[in-house]
Short mmCIF file of C-alpha atoms in Angstrom, two decimals:
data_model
loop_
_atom_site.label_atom_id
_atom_site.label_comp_id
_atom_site.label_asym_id
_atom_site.label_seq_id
_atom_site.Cartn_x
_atom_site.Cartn_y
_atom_site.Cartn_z
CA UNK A 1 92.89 112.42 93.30
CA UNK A 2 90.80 109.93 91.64
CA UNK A 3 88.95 110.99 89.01
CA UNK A 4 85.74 109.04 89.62
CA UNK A 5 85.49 109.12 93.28
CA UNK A 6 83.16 105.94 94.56
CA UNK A 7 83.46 105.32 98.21
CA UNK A 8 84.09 102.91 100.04
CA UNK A 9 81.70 101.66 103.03
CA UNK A 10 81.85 100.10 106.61
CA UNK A 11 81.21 96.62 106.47
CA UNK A 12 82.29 95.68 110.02
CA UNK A 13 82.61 97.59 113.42
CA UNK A 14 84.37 96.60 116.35
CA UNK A 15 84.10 99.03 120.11
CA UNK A 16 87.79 97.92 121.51
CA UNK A 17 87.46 97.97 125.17
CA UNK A 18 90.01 99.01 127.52
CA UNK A 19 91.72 96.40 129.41
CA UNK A 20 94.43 95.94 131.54
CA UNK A 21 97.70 94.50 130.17
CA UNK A 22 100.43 93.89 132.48
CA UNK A 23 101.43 95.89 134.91
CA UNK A 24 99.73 99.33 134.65
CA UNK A 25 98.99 99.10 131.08
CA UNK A 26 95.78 99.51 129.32
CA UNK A 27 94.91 98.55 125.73
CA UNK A 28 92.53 99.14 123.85
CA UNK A 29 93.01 96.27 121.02
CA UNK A 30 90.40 95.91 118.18
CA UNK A 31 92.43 93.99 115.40
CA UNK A 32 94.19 91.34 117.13
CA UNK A 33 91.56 90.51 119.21
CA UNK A 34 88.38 87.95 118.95
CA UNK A 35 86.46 90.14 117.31
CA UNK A 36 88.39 90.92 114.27
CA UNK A 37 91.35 88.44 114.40
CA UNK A 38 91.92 88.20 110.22
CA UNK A 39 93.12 91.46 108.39
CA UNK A 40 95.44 90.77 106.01
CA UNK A 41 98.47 92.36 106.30
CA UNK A 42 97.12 93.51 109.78
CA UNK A 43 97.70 91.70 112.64
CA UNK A 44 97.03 93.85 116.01
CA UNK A 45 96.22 97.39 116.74
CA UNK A 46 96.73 98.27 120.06
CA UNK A 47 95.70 101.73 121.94
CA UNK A 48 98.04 101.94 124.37
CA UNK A 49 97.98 104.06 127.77
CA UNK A 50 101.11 103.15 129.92
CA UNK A 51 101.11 104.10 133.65
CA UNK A 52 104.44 105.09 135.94
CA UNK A 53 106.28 101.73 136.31
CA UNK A 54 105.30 99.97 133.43
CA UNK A 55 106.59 99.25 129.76
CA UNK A 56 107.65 96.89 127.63
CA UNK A 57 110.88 95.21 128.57
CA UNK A 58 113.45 92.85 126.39
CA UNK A 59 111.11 90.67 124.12
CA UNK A 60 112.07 89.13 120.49
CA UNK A 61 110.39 89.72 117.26
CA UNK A 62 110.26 87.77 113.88
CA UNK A 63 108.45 87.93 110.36
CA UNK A 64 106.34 91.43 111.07
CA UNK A 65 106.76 95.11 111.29
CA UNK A 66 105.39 96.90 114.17
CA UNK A 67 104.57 100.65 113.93
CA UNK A 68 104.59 103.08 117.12
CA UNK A 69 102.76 106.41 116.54
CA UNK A 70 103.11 108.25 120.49
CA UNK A 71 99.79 110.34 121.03
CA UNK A 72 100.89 111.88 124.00
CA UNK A 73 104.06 111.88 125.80
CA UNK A 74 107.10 109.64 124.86
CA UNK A 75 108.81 106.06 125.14
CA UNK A 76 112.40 105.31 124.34
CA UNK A 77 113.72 102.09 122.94
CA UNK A 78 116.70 100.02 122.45
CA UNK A 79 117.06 97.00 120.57
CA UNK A 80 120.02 93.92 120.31
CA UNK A 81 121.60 95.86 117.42
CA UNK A 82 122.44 98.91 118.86
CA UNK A 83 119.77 101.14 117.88
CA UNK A 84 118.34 102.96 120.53
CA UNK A 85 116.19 106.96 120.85
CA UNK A 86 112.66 108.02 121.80
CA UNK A 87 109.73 108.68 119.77
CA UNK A 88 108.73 111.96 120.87
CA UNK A 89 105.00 113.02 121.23
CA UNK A 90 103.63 112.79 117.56
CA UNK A 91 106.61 110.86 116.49
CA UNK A 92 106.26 107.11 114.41
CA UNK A 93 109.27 104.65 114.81
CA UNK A 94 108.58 101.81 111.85
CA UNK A 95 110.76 98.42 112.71
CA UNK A 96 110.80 95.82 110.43
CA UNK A 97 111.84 93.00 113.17
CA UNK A 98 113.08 90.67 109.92
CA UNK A 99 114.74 87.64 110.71
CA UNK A 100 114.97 88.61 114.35
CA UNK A 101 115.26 91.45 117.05
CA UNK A 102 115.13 91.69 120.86
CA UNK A 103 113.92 95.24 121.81
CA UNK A 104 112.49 96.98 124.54
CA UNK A 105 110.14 99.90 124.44
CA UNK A 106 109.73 101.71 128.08
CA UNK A 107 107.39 104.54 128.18
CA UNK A 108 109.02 108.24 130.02
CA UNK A 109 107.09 109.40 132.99
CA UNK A 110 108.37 112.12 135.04
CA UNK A 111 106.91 115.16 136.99
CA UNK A 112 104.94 117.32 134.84
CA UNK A 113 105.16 115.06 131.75
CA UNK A 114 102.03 113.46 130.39
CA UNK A 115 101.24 109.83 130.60
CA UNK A 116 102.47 108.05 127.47
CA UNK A 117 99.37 107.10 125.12
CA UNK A 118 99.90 105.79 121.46
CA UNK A 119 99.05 103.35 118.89
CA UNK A 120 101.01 99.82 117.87
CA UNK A 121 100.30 98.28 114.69
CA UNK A 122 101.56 94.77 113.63
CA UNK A 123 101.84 94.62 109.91
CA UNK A 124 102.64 91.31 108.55
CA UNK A 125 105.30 91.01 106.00
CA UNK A 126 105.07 89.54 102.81
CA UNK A 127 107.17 85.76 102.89
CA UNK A 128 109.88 86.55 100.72
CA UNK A 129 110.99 89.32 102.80
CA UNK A 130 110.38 87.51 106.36
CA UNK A 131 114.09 86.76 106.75
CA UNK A 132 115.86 89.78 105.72
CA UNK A 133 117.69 92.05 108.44
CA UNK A 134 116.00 94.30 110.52
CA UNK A 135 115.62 97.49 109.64
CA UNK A 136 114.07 101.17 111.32
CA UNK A 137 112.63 103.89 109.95
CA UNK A 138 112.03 107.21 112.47
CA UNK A 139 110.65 110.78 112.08
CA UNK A 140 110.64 113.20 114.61
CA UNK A 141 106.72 114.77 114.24
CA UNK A 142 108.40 117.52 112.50
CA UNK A 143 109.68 115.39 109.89
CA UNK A 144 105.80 114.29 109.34
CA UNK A 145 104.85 115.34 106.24
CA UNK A 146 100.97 117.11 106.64
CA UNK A 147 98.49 117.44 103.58
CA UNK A 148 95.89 120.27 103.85
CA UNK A 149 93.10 119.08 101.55
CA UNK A 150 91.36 122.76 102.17
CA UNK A 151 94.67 124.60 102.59
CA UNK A 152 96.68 125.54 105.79
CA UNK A 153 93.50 127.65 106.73
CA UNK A 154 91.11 124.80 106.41
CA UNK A 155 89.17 122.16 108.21
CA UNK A 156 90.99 119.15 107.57
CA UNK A 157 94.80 117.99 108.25
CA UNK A 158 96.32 114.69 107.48
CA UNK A 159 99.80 113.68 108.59
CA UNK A 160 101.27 111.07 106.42
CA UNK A 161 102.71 108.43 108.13
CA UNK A 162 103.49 106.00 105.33
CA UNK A 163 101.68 106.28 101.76
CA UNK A 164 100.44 109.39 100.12
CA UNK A 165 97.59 111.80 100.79
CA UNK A 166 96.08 115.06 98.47
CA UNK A 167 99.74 115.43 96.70
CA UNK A 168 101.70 115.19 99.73
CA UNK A 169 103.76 111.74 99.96
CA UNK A 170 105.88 110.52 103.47
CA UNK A 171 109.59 109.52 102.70
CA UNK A 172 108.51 106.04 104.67
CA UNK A 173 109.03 102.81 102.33
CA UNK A 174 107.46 99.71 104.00
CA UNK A 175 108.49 96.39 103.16
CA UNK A 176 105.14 95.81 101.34
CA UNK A 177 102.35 98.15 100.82
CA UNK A 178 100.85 100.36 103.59
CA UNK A 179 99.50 103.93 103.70
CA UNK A 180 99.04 105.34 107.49
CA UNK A 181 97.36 108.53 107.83
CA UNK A 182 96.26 110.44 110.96
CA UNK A 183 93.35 112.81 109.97
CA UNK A 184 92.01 116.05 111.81
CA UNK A 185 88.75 117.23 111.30
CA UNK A 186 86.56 120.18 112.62
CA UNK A 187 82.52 119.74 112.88
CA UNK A 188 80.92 119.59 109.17
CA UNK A 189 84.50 118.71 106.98
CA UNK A 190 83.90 116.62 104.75
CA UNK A 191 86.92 115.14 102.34
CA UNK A 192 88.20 112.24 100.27
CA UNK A 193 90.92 109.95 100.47
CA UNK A 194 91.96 108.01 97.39
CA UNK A 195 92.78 104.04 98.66
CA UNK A 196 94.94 101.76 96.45
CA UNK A 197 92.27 99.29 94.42
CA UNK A 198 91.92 95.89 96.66
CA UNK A 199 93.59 97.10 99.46
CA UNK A 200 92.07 96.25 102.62
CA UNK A 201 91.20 99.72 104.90
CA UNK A 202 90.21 100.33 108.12
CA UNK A 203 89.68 103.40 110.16
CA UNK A 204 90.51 103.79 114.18
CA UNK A 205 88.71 106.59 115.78
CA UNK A 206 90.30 108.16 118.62
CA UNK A 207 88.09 111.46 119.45
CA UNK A 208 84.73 112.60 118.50
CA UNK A 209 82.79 110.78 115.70
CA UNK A 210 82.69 110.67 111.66
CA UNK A 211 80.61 109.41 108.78
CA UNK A 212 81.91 106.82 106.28
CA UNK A 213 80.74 107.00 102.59
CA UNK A 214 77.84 109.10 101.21
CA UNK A 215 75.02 108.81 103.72
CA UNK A 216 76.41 106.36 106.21
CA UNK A 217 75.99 106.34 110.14
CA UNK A 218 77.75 108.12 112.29
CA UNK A 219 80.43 106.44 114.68
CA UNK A 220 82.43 107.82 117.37
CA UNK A 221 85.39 107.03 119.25
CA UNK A 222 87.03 103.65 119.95
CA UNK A 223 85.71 102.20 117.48
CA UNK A 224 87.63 100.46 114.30
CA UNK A 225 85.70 100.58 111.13
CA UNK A 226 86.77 97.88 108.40
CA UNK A 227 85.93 99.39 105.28
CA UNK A 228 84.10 97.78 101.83
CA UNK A 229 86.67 96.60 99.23
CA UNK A 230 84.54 95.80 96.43
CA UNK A 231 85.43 96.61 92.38
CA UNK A 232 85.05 100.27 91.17
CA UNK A 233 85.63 101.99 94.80
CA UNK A 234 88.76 104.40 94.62
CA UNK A 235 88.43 105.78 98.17
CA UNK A 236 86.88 106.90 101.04
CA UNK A 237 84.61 109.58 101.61
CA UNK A 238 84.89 111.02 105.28
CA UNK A 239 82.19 113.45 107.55
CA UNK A 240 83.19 114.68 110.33
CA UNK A 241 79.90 115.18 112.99
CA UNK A 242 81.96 116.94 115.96
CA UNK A 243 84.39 119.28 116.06
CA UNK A 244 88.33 118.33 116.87
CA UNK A 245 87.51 114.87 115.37
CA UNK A 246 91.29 112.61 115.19
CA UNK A 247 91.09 108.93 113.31
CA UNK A 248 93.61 107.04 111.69
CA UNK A 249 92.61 105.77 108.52
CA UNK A 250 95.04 102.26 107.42
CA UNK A 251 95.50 100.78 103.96
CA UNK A 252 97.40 98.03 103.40
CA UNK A 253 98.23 95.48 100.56
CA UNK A 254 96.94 92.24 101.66
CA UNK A 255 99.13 89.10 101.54
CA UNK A 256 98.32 85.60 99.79
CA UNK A 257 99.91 83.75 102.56
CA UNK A 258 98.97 81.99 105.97
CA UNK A 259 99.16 83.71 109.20
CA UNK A 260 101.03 81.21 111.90
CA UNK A 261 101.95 83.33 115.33
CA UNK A 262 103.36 82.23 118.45
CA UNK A 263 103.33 85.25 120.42
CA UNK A 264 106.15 87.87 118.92
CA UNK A 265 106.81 85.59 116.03
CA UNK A 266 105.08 85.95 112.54
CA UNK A 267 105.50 83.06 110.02
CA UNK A 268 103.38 81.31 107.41
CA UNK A 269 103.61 77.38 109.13
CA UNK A 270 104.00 75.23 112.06
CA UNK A 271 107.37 74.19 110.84
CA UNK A 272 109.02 77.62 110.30
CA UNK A 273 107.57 78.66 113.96
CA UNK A 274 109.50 75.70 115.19
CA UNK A 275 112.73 76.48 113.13
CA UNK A 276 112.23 80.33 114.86
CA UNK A 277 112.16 79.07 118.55
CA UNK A 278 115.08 76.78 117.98
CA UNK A 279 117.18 79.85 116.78
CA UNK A 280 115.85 81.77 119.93
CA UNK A 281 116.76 78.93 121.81
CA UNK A 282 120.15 78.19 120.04
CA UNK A 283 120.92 82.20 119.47
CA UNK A 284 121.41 81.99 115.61
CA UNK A 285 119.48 83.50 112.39
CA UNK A 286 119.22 87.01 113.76
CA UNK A 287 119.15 85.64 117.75
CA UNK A 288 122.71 85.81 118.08
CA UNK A 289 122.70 87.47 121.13
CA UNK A 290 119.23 86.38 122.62
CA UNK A 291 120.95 84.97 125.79
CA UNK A 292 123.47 87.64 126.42
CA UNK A 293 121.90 91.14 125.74
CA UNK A 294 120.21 93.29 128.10
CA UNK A 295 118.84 96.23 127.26
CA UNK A 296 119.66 99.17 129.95
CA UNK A 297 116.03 100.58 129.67
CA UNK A 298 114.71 97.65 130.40
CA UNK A 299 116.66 96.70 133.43
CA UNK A 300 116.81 100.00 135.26
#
């Protein structure tokens, strides 16, 4: 814990709107979207809610990691290396897509099993690492590592995704820095949550409403909160002003480098976008089998 503990503030808030994407999926997207398109390292953040006969089927990736945390029910993957499993309910799957990957994520829906809702996160990674193999890191929402700030008996539980959190550290390693932390919090808790210096931070709520800083407003669910980053701040102060209150709160090292997308792929110029679509088209540099796998969960 930091020893002098100067908060943080919000300095922009965005309401992300549910809309439809697809077919039978509806997003709720806040970073990513007009409103807040420049976050370094962030590049989307995406509340899902799937519905029966839609998902995500075979689509490449280059140059970012995307995060899946599943808030309710479960969606299996498979990817053009072999990997393949399901995040279960409270599960994160963390996939650096590297030089390349073709994936598909398709959300389970069966009798008696709830709807699949969750959060995506595009992280950008840092150049140097942008062409390196793909890699995966899973936990199971057992294997979630929890910090209890008051103790088990308390008011306040964190799981920690990525990054560490009142002594408690995940086993996650990102390629680059990130801390990922989903925080519960009953009507009146109030803790705080030490944030790298210069980092950038935002919060997502997803229920009931909390207070950022000393004395500042209170804001309530959907909303993203991009917090101050200014010299002499060591964290975040947090209120929570309802009971059963549930936010992620983000951190993440930001990168000296330009953002160039086009679509799934993540580079730093118009040149190396062009080099990545003639390897998709060609099948080489991590495409090798763009025009030849299927994935069997996404052609059922």
């Amino acid at each position: 814990m930091a020893l002098n503990m100067i908060s943080r503030s919000v300095v922009k808030k965005v309401l992300a709107v549910e809309t439809p994407e697809g077919a039978g999926a509806l997003v709720r997207r806040s970073i990513g979207s007009a409103s807040l398109r420049n976050l370094t390292p962030f590049l989307l953040l995406d509340h899902f809610h799937v519905s029966e006969g839609a998902g995500f089927p075979d689509h490449p990736h280059r140059g970012q990691a995307t995060v899946t945390y599943m808030l309710e029910g479960s969606s299996r993957h498979e990817d053009s290396a072999g990997h393949s499993g399901t995040i279960k309910t409270g599960g994160v799957q963390w996939m650096s897509a590297g030089k390349g990957i073709i994936h598909a994520e398709m959300p389970v829906h069966g009798k008696n099993v709830p709807e699949p809702r969750g959060m995506q996160l595009w992280v950008d990674l840092p150049k140097d690492v942008k062409m390196t193999e793909p890699t995966y890191q899973e936990m199971d929402p057992e294997d979630i590592p929890v910090a209890y700030p008051e103790g088990k008996d308390g008011n306040i539980s964190i799981k920690v995704i990525s990054g560490k959190s009142h002594g408690v550290e995940s086993p996650v390693r990102p390629l680059g820095g990130c801390w990922y932390f989903h925080m519960l919090m009953k009507n009146g808790a109030t803790m705080f949550q030490d944030i790298p210096a210069g980092w950038t931070a935002f919060i997502y709520i997803l229920k009931g409403a909390v207070s950022v800083g000393e004395s500042g407003p209170v804001n309530d669910a959907f909303h993203t909160l991009v917090l101050s980053n200014a010299d002499g701040e060591t964290g975040v102060r947090l209120t929570a002003a309802t009971d059963d209150t549930s936010f992620v709160l983000v951190a993440g090292e930001p990168l000296d480098q330009t953002v160039f997308q086009y679509g799934p792929f993540v580079m730093t110029n118009q040149e190396e976008i062009q080099r990545t679509l003639m390897d998709y088209r060609t099948g080489r540099n991590g495409f090798e089998k763009a025009h030849t796998w299927k994935s069997k969960i996404g052609n059922m």
